[in-house]
Short mmCIF file of C-alpha atoms and ligand atoms in Angstrom, two decimals:
data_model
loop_
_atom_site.label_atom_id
_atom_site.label_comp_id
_atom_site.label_asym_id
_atom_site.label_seq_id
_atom_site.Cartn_x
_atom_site.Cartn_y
_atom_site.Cartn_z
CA UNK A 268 -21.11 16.33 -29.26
CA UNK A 269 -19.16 12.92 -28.72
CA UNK A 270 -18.73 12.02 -25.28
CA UNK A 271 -14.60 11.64 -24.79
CA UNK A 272 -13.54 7.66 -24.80
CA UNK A 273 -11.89 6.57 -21.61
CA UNK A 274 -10.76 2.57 -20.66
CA UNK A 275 -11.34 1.13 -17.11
CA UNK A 276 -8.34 -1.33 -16.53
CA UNK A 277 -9.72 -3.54 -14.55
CA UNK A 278 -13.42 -4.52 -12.87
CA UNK A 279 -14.94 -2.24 -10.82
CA UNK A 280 -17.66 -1.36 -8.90
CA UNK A 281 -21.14 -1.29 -11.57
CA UNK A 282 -22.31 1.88 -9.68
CA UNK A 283 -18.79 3.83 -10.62
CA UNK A 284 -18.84 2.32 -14.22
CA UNK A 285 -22.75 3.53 -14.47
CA UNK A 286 -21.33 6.69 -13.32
CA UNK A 287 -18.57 6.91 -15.78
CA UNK A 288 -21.00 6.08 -18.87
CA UNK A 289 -23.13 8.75 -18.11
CA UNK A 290 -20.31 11.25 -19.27
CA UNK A 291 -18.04 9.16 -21.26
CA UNK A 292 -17.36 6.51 -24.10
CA UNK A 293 -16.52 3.72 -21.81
CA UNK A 294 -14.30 0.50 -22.85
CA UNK A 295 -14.62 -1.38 -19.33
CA UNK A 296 -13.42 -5.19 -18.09
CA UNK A 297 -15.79 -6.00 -16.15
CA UNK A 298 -14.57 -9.49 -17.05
CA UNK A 299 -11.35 -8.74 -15.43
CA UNK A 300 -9.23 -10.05 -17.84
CA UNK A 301 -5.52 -9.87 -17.25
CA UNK A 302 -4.11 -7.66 -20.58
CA UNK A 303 -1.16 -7.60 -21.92
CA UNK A 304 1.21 -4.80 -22.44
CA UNK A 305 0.59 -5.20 -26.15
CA UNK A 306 -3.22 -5.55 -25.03
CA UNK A 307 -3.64 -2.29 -23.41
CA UNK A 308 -1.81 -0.39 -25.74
CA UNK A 309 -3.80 -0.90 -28.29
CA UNK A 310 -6.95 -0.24 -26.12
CA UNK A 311 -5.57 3.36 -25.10
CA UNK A 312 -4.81 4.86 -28.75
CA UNK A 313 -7.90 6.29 -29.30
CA UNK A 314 -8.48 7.20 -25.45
CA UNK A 315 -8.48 10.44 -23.61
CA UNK A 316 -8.77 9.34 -20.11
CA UNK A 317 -7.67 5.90 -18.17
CA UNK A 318 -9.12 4.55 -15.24
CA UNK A 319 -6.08 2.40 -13.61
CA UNK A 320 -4.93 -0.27 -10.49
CA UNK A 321 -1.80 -0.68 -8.89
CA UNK A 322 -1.92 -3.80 -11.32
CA UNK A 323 -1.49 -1.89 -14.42
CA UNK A 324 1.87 -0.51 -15.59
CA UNK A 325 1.34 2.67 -17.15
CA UNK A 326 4.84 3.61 -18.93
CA UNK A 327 6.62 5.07 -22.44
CA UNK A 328 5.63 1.67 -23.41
CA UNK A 329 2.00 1.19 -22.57
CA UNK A 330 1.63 4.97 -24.06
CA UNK A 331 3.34 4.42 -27.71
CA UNK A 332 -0.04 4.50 -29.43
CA UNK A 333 -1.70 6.96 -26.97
CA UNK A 334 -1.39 9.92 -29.01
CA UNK A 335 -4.70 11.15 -27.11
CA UNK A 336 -4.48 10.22 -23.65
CA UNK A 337 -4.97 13.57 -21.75
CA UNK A 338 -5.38 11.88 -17.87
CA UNK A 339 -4.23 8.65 -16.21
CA UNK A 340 -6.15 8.44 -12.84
CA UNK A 341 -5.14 5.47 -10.72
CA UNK A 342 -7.15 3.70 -8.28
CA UNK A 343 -4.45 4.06 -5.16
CA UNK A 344 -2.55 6.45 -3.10
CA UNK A 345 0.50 4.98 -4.12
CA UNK A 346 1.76 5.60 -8.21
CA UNK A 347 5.00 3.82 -8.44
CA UNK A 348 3.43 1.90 -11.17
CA UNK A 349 3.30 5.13 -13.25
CA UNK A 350 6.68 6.46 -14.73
CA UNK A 351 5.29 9.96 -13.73
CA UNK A 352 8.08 11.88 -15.89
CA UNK A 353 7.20 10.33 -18.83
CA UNK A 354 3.44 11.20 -18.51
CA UNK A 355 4.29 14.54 -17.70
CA UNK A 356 6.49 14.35 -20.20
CA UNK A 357 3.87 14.03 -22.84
CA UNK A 358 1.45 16.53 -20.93
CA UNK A 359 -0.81 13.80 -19.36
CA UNK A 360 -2.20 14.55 -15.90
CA UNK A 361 -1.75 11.79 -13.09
CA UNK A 362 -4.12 11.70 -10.19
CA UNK A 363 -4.38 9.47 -7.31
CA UNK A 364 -6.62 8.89 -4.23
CA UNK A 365 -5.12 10.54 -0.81
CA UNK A 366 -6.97 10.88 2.14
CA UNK A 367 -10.19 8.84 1.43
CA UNK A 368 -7.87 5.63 2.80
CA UNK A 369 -5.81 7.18 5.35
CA UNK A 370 -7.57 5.78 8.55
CA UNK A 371 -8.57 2.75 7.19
CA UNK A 372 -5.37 1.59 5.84
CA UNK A 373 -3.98 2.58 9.22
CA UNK A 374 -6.48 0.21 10.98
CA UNK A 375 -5.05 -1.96 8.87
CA UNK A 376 -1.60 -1.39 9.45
CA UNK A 377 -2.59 -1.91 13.12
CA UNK A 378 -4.27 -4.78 12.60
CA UNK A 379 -1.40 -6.12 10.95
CA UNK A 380 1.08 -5.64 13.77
CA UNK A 381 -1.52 -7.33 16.20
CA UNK A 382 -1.90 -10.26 14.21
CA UNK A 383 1.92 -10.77 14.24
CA UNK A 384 2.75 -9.43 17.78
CA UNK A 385 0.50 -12.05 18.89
CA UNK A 386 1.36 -14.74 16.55
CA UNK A 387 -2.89 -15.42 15.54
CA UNK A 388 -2.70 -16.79 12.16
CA UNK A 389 -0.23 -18.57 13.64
CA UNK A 390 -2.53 -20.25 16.00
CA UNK A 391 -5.23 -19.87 13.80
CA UNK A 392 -3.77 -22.67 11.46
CA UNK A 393 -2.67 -25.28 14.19
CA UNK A 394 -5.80 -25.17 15.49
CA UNK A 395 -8.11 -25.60 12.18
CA UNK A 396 -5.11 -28.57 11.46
CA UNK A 397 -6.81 -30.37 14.48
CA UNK A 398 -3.49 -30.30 16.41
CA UNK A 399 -4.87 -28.69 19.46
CA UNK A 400 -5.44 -31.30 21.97
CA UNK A 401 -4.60 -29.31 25.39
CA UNK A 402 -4.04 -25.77 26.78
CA UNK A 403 0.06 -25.24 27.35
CA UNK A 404 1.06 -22.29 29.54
CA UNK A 405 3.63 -21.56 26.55
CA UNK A 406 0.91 -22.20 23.73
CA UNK A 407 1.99 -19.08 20.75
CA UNK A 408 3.05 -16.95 23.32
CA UNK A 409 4.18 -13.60 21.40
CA UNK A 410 5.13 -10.44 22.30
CA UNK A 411 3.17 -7.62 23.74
CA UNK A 412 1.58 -4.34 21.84
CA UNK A 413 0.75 -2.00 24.53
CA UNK A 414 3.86 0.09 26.10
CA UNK A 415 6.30 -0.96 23.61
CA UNK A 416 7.89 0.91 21.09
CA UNK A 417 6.29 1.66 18.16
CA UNK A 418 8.62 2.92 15.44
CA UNK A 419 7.15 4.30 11.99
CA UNK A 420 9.47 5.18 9.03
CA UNK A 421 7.53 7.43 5.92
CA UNK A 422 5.70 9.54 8.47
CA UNK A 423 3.29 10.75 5.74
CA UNK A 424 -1.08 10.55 6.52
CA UNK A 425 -0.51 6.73 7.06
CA UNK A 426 1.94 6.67 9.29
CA UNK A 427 0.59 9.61 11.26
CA UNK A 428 -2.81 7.66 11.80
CA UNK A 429 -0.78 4.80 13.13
CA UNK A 430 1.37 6.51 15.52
CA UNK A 431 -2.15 7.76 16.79
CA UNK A 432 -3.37 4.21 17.06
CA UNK A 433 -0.31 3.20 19.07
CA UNK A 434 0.27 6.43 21.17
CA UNK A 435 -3.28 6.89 22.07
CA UNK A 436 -5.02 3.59 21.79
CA UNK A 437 -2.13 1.33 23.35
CA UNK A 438 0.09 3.54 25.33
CA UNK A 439 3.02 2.95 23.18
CA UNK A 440 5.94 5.03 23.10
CA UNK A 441 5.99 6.37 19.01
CA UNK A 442 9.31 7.01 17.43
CA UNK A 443 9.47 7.91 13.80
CA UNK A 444 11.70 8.69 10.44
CA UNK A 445 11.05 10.26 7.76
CA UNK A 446 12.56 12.27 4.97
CA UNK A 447 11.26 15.71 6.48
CA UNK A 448 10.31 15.90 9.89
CA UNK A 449 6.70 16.91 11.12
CA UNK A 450 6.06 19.88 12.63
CA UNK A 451 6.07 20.56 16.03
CA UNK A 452 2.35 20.46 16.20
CA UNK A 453 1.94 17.55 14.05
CA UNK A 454 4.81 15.59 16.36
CA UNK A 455 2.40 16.49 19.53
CA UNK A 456 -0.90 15.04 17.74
CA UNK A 457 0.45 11.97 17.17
CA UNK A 458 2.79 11.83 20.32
CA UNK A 459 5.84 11.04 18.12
CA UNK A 460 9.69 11.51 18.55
CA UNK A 461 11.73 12.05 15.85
CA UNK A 462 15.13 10.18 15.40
CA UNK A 463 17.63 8.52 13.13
CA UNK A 464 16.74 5.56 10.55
CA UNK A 465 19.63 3.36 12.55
CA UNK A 466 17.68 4.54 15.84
CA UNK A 467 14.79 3.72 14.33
CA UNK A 468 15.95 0.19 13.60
CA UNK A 469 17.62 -0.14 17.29
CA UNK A 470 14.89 0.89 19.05
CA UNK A 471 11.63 -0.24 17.75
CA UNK A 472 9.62 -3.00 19.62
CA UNK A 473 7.49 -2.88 16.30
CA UNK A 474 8.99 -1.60 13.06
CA UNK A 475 5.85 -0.35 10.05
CA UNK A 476 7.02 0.56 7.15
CA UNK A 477 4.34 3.51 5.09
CA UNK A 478 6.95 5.18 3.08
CA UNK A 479 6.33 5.37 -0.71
CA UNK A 480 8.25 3.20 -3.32
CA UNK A 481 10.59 4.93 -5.17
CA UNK A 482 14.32 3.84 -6.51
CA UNK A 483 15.70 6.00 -3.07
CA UNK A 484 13.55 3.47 -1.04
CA UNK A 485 14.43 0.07 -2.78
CA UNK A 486 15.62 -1.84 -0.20
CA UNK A 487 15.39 0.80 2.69
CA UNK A 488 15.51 -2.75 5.12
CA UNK A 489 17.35 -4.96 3.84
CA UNK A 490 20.24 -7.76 5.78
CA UNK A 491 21.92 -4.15 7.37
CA UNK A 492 19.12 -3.17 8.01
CA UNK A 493 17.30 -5.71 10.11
CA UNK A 494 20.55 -6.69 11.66
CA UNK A 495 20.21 -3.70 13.78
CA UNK A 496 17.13 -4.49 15.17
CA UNK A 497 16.28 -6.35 18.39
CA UNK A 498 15.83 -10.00 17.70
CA UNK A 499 12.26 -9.59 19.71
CA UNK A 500 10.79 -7.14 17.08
CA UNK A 501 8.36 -7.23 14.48
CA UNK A 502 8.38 -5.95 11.37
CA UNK A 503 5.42 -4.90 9.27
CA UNK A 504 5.11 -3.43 5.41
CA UNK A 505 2.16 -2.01 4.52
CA UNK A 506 4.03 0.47 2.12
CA UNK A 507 5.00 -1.19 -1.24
CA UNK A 508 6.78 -4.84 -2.13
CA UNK A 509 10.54 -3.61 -3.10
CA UNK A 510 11.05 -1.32 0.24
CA UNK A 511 12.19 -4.70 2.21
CA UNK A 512 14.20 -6.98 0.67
CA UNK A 513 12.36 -10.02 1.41
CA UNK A 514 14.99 -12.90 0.41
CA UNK A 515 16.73 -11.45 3.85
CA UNK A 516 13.62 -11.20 5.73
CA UNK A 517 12.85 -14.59 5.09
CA UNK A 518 16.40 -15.39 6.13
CA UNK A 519 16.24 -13.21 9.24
CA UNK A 520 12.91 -14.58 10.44
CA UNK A 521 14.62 -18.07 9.42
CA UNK A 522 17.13 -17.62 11.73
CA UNK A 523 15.18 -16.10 14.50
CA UNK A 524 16.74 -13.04 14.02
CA UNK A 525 13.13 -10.91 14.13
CA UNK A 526 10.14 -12.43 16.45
CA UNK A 527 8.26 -12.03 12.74
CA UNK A 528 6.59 -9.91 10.08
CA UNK A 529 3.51 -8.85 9.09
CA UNK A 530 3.31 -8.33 5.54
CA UNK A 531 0.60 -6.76 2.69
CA UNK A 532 3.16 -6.22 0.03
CA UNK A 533 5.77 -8.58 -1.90
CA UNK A 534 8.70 -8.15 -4.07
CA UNK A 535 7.23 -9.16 -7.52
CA UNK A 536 3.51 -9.53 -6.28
CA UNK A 537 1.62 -11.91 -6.45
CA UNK A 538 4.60 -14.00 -7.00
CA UNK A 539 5.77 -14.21 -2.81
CA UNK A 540 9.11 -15.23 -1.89
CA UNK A 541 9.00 -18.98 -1.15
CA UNK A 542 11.32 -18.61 2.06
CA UNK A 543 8.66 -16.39 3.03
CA UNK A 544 6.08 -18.92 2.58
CA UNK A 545 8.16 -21.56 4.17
CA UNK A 546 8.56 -19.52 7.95
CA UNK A 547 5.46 -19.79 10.44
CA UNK A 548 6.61 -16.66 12.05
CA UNK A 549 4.66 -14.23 9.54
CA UNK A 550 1.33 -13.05 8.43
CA UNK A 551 0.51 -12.78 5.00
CA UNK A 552 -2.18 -10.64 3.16
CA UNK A 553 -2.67 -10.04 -0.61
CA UNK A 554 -2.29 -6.38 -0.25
CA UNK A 555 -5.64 -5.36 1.26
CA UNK A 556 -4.41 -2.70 3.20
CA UNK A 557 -6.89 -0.45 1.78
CA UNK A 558 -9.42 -2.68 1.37
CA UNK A 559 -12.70 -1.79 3.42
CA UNK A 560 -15.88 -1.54 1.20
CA UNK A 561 -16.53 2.48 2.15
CA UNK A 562 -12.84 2.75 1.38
CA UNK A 563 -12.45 0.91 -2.00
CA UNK A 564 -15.58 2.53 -2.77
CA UNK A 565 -14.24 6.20 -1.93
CA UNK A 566 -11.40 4.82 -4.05
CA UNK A 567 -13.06 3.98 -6.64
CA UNK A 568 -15.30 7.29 -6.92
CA UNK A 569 -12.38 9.77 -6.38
CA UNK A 570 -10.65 8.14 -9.39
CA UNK A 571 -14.07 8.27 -11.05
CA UNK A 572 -14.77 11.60 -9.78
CA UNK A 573 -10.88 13.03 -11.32
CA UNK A 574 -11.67 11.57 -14.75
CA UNK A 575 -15.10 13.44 -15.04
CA UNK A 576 -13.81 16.62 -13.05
CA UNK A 577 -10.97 17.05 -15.56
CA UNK A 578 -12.14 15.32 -19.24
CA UNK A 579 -15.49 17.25 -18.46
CA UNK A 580 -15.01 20.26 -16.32
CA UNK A 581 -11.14 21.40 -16.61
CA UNK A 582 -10.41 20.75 -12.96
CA UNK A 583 -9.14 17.65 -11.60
CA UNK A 584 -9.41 16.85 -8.12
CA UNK A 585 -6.29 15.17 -7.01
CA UNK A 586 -3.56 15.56 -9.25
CA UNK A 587 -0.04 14.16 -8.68
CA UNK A 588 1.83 16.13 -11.24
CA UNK A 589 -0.10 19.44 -11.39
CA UNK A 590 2.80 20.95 -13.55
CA UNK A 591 1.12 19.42 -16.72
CA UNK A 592 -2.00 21.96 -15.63
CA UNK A 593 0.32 24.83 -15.98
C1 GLV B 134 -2.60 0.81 -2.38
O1 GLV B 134 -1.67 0.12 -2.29
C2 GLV B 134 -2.54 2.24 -2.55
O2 GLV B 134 -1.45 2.78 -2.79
O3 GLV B 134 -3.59 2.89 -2.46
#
């Protein structure tokens, strides 16, 4: 029998794509090459299963020749670049790749709030410049991390693992929103406090964002938004580019309005605002939030490993729209 055909967006890891030949037709890009819409189309009519990144939008569009496509399984936790209704739509099965990034992308998170907090890149560039000629009792002096408040809004696995960090690790005081609250159980593990998005805002020494993108959360901080919050706060997104609207973050760290930013995501990525490359008061990463080698590797073999559990055995392991199953 014909093994089913399945296309790998992007490069990945030889030892996943080794794995993925042993049970399927495989169309790969290990050359990475950047397709167009037209471009991956036409790769995915005669496919039953793709193997996607954030990168790739996977629409009506993309899926016009697709008559076969049974499974789209995408390489992140987050699938806002999947018009979910319209795969379900057409009976295809989404999966994505919880858990396997939780803590890391929560080290991350922390990491990013550090970073800003205590303004390193920051110093990291005037010194590599060759501008540091003396110590100066005032020399990038930021704000502190431990016993602050640490405010999280999207308290989903993310979030949760960074309230942890801050409540247990730094002594912080963790308030959170979200659309549901936790549990009372849940709210005790991570030592969190439940409260309004405005007393969220008000309140937060350090502000992360982990809520998913979605048209309800374009925008959740934007100018109203970071009005209310203290002018000594920082503000980190390690969610998705779209939740803050960065032309007024760049404005509002401009006009020292926040103490800074720490960001992984950008409207319009890789494209970053240019106010927000023109302010010193902000770190800037190319959305690595995830990106550990045991993590990206977990990623890449849970995506792997819901491609071959569902095109070969019936059963996938993740799925995001499990109606499509019914
Ligand atoms: C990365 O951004 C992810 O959603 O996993």
């Amino acid at each position: 029998m014909s093994k089913p055909k399945i296309l790998i967006a992007r490069e990945i890891f030889p030892a996943v794509l080794a794995k993925l030949r042993q049970h399927f037709e495989v169309e790969d890009n290990q050359a990475d090459v950047c397709w167009s819409v037209e471009q991956l189309s036409q790769r995915l009519a005669d496919k039953s299963g793709v193997f996607a990144m954030t990168t790739e939008r996977i629409d009506a569009q993309v899926l016009s020749a697709a008559a076969q496509l049974k499974i789209c399984a995408n390489m992140a936790v987050g699938y806002n670049n999947i018009d979910v209704p319209a795969l379900t739509q057409r009976g295809i099965l989404v999966t994505n790749t919880p858990d396997v990034l939780t803590e890391t992308t929560a080290d991350f998170g922390f990491a990013l709030l550090m970073a800003t907090a205590r303004r390193i890149t920051e110093g990291e560039h005037f010194l590599r410049s060759g501008k540091w000629d003396r110590w100066k009792y005032d020399m990038f002096a930021g704000v502190d991390i431990h016993s602050t408040t640490l405010g999280i809004l999207g308290m989903g696995r993310i979030g949760q693992g960074i309230a942890r960090r801050g409540a247990h690790g730094f002594g912080m005081k963790v308030i959170y929103h979200n659309r549901s609250r936790l549990a009372p159980e849940q709210e005790a593990l991570c030592a969190a406090r439940y409260v309004s998005k405005d007393e969220l805002l008000a309140q937060s020494d350090h502000l992360v964002l982990v809520l998913p993108y979605s048209s309800a959360s374009h925008h959740a901080v934007g100018a109203p938004e970071l009005a209310l919050m203290k002018p000594t706060a920082t503000l980190v997104n390690i969610a998705r580019g779209g939740i803050v609207d960065d032309a007024a973050l760049a404005q509002a760290l401009r006009d020292k309005k926040l103490a800074g930013a720490g960001l992984d995501v950008f409207e319009g990525e890789p494209q970053v605002h240019p106010g927000l490359l023109g302010v010193s008061n902000v770190v800037l990463t190319p959305h690595v939030g995830s990106s550990s080698v045991p993590t990206r590797r977990a990623m890449a073999d849970l995506t792997a490993d819901n491609l071959i559990g569902f095109l070969v055995h019936g059963k996938a392991l993740t799925p995001v729209n499990p109606e499509v199953l019914r």
